[in-house]
Coordinates of N, CA and C in Angstrom, one line a residue:
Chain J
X27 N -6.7 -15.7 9.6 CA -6.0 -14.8 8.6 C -6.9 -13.7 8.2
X28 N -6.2 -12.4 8.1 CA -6.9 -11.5 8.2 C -6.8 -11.5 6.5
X29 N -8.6 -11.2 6.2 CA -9.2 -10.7 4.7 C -9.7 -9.1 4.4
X30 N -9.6 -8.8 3.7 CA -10.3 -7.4 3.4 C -11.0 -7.0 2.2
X31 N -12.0 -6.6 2.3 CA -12.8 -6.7 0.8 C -13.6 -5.4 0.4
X32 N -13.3 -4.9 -0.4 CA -14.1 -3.3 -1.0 C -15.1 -4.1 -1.7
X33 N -16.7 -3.3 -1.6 CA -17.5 -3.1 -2.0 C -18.0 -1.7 -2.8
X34 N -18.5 -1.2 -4.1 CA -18.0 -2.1 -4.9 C -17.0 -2.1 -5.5
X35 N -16.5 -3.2 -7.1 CA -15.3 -2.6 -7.2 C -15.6 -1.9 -8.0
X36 N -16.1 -1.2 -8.8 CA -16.5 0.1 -9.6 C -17.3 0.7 -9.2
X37 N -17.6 2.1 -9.5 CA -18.6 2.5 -9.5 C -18.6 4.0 -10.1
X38 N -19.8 4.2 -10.6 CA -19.8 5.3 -11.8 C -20.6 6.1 -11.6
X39 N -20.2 7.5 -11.4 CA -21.7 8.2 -10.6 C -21.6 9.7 -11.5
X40 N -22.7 10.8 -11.5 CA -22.3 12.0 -11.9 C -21.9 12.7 -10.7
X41 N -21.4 14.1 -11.3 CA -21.2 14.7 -10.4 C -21.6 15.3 -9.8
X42 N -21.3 15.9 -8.0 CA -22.0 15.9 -7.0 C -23.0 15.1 -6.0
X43 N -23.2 14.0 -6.3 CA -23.3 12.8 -5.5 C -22.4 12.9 -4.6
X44 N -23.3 12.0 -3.2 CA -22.9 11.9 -2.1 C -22.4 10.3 -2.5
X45 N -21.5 9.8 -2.0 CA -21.7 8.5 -2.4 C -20.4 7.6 -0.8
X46 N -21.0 6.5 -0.9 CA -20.5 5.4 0.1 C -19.7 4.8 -0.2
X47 N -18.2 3.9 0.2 CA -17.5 3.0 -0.3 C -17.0 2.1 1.0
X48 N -17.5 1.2 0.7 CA -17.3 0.5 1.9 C -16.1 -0.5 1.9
X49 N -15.9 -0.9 3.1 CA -14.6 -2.1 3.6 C -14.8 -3.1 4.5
X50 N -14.8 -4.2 4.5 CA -14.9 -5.0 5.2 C -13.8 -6.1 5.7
X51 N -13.7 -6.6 6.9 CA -12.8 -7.5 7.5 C -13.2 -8.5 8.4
X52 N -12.3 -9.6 8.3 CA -12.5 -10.8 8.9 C -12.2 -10.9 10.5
X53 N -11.2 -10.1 10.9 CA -10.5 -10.6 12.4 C -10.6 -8.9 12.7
X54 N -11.8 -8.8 13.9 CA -11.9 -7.3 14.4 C -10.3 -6.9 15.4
X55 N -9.4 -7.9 15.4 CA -8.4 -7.6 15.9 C -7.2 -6.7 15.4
X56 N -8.1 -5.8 14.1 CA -8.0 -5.1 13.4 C -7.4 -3.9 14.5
X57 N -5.8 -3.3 14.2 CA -5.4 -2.1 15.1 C -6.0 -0.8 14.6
X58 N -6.1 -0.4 13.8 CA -6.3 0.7 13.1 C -7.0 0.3 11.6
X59 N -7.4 1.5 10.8 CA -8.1 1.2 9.2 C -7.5 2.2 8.7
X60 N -6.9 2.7 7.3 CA -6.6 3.9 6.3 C -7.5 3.3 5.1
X61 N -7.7 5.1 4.7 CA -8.0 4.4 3.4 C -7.0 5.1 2.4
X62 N -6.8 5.0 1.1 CA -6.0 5.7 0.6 C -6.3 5.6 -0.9
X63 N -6.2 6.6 -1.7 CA -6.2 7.1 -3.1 C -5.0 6.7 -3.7
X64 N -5.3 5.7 -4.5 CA -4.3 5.5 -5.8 C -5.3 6.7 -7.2
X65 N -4.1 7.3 -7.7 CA -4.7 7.4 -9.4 C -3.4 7.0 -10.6
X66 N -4.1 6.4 -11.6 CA -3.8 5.6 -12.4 C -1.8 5.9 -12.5
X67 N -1.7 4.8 -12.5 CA 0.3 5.1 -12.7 C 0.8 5.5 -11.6
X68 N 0.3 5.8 -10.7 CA 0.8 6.6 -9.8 C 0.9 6.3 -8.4
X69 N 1.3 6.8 -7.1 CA 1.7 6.1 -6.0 C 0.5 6.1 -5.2
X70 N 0.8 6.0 -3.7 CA -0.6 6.1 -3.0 C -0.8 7.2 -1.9
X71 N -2.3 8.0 -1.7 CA -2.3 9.2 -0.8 C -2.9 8.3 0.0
X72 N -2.2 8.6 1.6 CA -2.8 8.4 2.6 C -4.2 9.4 2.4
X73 N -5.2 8.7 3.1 CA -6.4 9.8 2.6 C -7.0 10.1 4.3
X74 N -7.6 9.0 5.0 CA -7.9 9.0 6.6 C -7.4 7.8 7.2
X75 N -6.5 7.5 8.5 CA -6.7 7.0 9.3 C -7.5 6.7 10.5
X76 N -7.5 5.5 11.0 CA -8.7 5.4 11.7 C -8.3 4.8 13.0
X77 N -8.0 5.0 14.2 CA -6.8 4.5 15.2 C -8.2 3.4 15.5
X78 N -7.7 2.3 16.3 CA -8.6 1.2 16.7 C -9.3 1.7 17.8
X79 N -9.1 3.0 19.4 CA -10.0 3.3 19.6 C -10.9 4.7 19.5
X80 N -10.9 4.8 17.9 CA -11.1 6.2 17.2 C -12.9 5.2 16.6
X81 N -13.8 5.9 16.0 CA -14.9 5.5 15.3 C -15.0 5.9 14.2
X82 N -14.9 7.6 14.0 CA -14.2 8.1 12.5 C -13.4 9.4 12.8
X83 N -12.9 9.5 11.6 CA -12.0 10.9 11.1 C -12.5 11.4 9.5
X84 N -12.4 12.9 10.0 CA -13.0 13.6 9.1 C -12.1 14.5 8.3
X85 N -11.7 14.8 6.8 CA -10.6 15.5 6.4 C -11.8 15.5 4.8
X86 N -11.9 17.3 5.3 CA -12.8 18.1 4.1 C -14.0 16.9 3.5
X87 N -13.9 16.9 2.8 CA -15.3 16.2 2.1 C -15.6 15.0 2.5
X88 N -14.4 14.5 3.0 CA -14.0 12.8 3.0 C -14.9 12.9 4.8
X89 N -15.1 11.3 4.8 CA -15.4 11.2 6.5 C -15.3 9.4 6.4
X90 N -14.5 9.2 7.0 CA -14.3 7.6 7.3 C -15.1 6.9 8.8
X91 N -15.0 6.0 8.7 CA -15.9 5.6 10.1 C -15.3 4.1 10.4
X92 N -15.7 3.3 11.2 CA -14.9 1.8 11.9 C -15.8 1.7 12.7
X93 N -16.1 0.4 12.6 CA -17.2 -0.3 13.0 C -16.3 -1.8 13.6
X94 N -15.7 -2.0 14.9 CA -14.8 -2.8 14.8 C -15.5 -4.0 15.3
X95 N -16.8 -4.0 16.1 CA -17.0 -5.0 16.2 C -18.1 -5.9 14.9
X96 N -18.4 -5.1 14.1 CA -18.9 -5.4 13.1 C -17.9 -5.9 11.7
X97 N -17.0 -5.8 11.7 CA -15.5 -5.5 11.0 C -16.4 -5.0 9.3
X98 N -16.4 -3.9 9.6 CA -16.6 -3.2 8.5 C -16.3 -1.1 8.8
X99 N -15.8 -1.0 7.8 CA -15.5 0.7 7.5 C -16.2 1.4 6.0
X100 N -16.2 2.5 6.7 CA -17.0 2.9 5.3 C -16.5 4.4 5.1
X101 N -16.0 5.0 4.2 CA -15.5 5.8 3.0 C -16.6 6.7 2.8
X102 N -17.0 8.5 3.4 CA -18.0 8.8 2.4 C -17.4 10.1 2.1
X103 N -17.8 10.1 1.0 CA -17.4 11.2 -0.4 C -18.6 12.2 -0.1
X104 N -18.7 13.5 0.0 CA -20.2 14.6 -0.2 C -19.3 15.4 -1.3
X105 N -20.8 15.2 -1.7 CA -20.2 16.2 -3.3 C -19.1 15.6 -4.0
X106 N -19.3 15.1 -4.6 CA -18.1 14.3 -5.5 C -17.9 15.3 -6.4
X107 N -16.6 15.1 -6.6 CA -16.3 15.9 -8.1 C -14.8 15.5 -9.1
X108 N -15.1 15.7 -10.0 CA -14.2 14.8 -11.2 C -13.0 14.4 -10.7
X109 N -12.6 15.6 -10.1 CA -11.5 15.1 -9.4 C -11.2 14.3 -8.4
X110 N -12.0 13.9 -8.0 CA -12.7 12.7 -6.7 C -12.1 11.2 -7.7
X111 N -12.1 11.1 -9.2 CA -11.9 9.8 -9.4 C -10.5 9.5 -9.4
X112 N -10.7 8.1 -8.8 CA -9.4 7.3 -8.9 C -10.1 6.3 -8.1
X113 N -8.6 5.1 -8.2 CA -8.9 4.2 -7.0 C -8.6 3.9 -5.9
X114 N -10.0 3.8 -4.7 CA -9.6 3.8 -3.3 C -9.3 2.5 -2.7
X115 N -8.6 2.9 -2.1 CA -8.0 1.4 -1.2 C -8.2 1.6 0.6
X116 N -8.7 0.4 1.2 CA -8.3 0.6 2.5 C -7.6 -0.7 2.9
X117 N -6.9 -0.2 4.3 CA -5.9 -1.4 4.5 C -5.5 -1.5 6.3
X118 N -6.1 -2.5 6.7 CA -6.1 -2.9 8.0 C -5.1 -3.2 8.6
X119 N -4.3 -2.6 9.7 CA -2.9 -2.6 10.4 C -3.1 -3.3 11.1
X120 N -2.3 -5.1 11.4 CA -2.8 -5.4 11.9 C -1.0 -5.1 13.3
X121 N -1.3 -5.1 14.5 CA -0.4 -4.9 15.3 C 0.2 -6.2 15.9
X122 N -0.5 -7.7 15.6 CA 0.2 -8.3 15.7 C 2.1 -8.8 14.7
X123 N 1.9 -8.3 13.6 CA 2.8 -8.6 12.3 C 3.3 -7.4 11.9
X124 N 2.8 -6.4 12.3 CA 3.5 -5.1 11.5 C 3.0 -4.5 10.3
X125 N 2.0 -5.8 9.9 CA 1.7 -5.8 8.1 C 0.0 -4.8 8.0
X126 N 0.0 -4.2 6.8 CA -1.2 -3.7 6.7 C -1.4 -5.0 5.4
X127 N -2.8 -4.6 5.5 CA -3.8 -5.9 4.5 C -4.1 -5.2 4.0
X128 N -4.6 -4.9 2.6 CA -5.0 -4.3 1.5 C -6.5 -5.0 1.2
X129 N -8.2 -4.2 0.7 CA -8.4 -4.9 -0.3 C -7.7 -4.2 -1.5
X130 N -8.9 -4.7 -2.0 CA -8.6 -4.8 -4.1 C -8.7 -3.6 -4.6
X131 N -9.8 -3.1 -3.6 CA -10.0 -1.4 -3.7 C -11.2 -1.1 -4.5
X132 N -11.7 0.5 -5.0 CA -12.9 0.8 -5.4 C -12.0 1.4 -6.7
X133 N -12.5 1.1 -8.0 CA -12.7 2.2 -9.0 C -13.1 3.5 -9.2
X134 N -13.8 4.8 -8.4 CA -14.4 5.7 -8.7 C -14.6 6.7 -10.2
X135 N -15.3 6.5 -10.4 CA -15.7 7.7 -11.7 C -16.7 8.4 -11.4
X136 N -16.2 9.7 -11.4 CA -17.4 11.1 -11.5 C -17.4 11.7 -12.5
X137 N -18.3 11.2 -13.6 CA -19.1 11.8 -14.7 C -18.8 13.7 -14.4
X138 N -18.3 14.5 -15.6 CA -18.9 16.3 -15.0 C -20.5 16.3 -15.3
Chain K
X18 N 11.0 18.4 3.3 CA 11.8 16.6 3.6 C 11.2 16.3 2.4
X19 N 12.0 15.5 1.8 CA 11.7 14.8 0.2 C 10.9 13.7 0.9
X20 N 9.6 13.1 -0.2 CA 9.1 12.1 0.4 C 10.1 10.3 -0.1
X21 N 8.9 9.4 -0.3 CA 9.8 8.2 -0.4 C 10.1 8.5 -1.8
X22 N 11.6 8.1 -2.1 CA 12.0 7.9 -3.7 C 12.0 6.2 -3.9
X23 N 11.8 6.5 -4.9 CA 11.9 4.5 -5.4 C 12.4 4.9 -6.9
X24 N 13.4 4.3 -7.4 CA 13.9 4.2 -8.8 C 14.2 3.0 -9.0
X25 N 14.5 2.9 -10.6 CA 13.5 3.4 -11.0 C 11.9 3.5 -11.5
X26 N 11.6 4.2 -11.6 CA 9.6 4.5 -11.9 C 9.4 3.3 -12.9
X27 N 10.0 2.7 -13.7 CA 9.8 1.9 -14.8 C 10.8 1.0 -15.3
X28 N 10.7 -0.3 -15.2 CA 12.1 -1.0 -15.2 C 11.5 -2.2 -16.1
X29 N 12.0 -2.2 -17.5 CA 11.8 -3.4 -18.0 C 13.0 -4.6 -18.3
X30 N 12.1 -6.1 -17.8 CA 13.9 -6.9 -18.4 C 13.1 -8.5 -18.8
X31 N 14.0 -8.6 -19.6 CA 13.4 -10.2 -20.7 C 13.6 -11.3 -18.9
X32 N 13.0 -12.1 -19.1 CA 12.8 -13.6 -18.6 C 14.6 -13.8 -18.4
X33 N 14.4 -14.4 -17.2 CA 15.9 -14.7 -16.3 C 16.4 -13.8 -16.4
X34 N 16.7 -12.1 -16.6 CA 17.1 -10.9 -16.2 C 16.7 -11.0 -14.8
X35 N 17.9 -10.5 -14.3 CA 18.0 -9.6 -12.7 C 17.3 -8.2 -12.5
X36 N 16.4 -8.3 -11.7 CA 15.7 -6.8 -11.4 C 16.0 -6.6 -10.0
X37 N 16.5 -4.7 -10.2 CA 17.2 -4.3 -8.9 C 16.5 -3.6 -9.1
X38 N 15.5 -3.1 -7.3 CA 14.4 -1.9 -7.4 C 15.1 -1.1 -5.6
X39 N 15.2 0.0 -6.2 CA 15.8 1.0 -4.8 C 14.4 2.1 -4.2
X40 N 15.0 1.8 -3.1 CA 13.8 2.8 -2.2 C 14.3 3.7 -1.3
X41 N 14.4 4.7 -1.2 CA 14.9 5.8 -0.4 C 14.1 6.0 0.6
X42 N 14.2 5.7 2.0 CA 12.9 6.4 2.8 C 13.2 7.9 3.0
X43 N 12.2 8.1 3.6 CA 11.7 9.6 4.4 C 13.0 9.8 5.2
X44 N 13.5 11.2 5.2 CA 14.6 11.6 6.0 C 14.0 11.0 7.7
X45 N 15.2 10.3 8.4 CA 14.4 9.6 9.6 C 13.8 8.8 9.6
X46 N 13.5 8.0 9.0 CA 12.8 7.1 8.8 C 13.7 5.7 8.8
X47 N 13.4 4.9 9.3 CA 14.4 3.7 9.8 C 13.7 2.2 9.7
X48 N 12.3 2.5 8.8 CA 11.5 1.3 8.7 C 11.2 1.2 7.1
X49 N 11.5 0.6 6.5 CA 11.1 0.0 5.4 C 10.4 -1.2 5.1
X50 N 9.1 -0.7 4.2 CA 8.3 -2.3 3.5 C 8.1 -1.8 2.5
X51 N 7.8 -3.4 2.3 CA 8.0 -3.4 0.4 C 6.8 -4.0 0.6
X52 N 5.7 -3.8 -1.3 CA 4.4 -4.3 -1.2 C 4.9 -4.5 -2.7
X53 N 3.9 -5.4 -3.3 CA 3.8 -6.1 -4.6 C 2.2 -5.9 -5.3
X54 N 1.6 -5.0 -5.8 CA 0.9 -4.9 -6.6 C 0.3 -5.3 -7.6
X55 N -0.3 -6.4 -8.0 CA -0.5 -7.4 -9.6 C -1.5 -6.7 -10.1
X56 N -1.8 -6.5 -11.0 CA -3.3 -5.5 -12.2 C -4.3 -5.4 -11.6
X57 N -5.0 -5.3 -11.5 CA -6.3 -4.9 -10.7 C -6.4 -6.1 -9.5
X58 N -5.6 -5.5 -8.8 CA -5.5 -6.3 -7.6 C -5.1 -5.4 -6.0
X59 N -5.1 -5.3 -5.3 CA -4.9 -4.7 -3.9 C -3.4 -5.1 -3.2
X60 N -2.6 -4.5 -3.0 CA -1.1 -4.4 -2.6 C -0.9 -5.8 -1.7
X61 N 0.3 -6.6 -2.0 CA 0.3 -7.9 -0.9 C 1.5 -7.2 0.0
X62 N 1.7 -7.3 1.1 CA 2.7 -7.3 1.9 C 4.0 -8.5 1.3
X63 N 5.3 -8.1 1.4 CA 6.5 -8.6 1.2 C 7.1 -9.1 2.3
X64 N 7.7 -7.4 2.7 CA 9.1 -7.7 3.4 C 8.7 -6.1 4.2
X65 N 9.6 -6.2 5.7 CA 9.8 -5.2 6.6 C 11.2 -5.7 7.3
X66 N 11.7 -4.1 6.7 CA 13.2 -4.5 7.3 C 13.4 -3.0 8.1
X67 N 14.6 -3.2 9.2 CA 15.0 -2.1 9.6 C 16.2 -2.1 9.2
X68 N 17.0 -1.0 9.8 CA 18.7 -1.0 9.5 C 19.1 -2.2 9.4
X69 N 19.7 -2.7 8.5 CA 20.2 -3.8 8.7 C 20.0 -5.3 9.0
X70 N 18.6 -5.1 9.1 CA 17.9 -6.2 9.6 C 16.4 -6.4 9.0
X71 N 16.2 -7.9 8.5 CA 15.0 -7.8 8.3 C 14.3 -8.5 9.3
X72 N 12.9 -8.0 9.5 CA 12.2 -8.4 10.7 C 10.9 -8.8 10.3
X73 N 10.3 -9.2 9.0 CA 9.6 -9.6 8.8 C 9.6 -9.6 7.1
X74 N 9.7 -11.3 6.7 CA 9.9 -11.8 5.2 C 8.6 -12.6 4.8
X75 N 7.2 -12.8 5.8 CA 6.7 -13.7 5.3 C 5.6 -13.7 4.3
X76 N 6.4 -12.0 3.5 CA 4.9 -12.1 1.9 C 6.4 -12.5 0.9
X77 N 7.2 -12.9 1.4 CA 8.7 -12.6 -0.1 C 8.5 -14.2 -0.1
X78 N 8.5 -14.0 -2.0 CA 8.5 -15.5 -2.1 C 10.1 -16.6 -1.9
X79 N 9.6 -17.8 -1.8 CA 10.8 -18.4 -0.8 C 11.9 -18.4 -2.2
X80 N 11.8 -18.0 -2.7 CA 12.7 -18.3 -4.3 C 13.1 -16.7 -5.0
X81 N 14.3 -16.5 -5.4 CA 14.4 -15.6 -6.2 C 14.6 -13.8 -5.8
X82 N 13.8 -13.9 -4.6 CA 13.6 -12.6 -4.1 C 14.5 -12.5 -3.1
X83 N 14.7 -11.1 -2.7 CA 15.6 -10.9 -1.3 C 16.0 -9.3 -1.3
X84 N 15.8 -8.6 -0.2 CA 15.9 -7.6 0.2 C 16.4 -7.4 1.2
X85 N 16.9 -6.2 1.6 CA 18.3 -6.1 2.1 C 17.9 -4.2 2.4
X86 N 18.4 -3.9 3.8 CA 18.6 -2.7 3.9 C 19.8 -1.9 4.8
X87 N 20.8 -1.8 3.9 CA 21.7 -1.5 4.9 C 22.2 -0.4 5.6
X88 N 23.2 -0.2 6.2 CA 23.5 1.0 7.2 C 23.8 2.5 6.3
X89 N 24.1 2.2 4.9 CA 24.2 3.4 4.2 C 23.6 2.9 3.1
X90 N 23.0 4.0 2.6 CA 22.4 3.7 1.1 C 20.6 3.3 1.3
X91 N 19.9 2.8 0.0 CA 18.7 2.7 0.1 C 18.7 1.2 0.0
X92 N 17.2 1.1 0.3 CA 16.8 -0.4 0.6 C 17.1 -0.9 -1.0
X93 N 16.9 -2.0 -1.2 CA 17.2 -3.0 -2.7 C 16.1 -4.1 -2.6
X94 N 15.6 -4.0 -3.2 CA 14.5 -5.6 -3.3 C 14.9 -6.3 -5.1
X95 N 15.6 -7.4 -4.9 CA 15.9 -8.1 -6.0 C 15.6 -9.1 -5.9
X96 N 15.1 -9.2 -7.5 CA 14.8 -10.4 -7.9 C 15.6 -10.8 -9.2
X97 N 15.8 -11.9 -8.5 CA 16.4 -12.8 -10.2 C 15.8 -14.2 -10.8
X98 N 16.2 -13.7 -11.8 CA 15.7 -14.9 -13.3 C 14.6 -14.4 -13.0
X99 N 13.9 -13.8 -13.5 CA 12.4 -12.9 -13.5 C 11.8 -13.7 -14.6
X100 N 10.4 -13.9 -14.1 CA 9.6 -14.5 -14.5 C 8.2 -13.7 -15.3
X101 N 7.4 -14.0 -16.3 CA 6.7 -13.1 -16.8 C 5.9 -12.6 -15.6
X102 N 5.2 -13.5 -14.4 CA 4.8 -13.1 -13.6 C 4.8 -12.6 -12.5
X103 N 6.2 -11.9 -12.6 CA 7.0 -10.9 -11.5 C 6.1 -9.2 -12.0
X104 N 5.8 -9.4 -13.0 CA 5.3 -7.7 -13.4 C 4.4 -7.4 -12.4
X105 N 4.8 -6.4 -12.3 CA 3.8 -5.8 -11.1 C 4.1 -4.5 -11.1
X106 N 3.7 -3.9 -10.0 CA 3.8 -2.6 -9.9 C 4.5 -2.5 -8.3
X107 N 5.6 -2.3 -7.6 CA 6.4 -2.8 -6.5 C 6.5 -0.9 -5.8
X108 N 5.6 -1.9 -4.5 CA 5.9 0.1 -3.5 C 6.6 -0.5 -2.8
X109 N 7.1 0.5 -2.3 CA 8.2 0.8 -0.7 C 7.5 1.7 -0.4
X110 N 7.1 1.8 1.6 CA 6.9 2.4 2.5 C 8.0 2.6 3.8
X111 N 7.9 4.0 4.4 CA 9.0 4.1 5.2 C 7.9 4.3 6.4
X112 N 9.0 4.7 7.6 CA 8.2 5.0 8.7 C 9.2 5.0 10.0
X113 N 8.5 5.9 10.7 CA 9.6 6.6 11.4 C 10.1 5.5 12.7
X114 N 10.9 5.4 13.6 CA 11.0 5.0 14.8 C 9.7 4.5 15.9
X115 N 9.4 6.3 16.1 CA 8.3 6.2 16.8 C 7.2 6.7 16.4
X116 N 6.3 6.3 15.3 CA 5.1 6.8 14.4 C 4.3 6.4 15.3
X117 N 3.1 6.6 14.4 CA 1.7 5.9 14.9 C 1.8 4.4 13.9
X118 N 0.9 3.2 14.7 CA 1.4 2.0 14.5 C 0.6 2.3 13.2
X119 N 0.8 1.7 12.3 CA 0.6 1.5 10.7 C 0.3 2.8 9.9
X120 N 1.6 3.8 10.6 CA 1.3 5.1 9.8 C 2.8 4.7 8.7
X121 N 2.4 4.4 7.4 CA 3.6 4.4 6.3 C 3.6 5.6 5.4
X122 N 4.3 5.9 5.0 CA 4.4 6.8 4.1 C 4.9 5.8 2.6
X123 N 4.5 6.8 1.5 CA 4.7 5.3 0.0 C 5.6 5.9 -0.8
X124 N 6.2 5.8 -1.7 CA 6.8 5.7 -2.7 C 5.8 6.1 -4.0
X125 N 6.2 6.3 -5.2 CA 5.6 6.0 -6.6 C 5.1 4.6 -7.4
X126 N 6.2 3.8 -6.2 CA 6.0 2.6 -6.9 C 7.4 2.5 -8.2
X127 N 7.6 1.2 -8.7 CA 8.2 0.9 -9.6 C 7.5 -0.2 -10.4
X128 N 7.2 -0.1 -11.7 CA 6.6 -0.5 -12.3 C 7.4 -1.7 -13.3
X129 N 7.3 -2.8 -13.4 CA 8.5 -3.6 -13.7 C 7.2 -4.4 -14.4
X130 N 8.4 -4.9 -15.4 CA 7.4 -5.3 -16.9 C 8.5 -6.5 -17.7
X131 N 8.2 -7.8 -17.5 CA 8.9 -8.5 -18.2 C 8.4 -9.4 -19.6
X132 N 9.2 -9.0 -20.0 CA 9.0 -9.7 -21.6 C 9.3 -11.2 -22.0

């Protein structure tokens, strides 16, 4: 059974920090990885996809990566800025079921 | 193209009230799921239905729930005799025919709050 777990789940940084958010999974039979921005009340932004034989994708500040035989992804932010905070989620497609897996996701805070 | 609609945004109802939550997909879009959200917790998979058919029920609990998407109109995910621990925060995702495999597009969510 496929697990997924963000490291950490908070984190509180000022601003302009480079900073890391990681993901990790149980079954590398993982098809793809997204990550995606929730902010408070609100719905969810696809942020990067990650196709199963892709390693990363890059969109402005953001740069995601997939490590599949390792089952871990990692989230990086350059230059953070206030507006950078909310919570990040990623979620592993798996192509057996149709279903994506969610973790719990990250909190971000950037201090101005 | 309007993205996904879900109404509505906020739905509150007392213990054993019936909760009806609607999801509009993306123009084209012929794939619907539903996810269940609890408070600081990460979205569970429900239900994936196509026209008319559901093709995969095994996050909907075996009691109470049921969803339905038919040939006209938007998807419905109902639940009855609601329980305090139905609150959640409830997305619907659409997705096209022929997408990329686990590309969804989301909703706002419906925020449902029982007393």
């Amino acid at each position: 059974k496929q697990e997924v777990t963000q490291i950490p789940a908070a984190l509180s940084v000022p601003e302009g920090e480079n900073l890391v958010l990681n993901c990790s999974f149980t079954d590398s039979a993982i098809y793809n990885l997204q990550w995606f921005r929730q902010d408070p009340g609100k719905g969810l932004t696809s942020l990067l996809l990650i196709q199963s034989s892709q390693r990363e994708q890059t969109s402005g500040r953001l740069n995601a990566s997939l490590d599949k035989s390792s089952g871990r992804s990692t989230l990086y932010i350059a230059a953070s800025q206030p507006g950078d905070s909310a919570t990040y989620l990623c979620a592993g497609f798996m192509d057996s079921n149709y279903q994506l897996i969610w973790g719990a996701g990250t909190k971000l805070i950037i201090k101005p | 193209n309007a993205g996904v609609m879900q109404n509505p945004r906020h739905l509150v109802r007392r213990r054993g009230q019936e909760a009806r939550l609607r999801c509009s997909p993306m123009k084209g879009h012929s794939h619907v799921y539903w996810y269940r959200q609890l408070p600081e917790e990460g979205l569970k998979f429900m239900v994936y239905l196509q026209k008319e058919n559901i093709i995969d029920e095994s996050g909907m609990p075996k009691e109470r729930f049921s969803a339905e998407f038919p040939k006209e109109g938007p998807s419905i995910l109902r639940i009855q005799q609601v329980v305090r621990g139905d609150s959640a925060a409830y997305f619907c995702a659409s997705s096209p025919p022929e997408g990329l495999a686990g590309e969804q597009y989301f909703g706002p969510g419906t925020r449902l709050t029982v007393t």
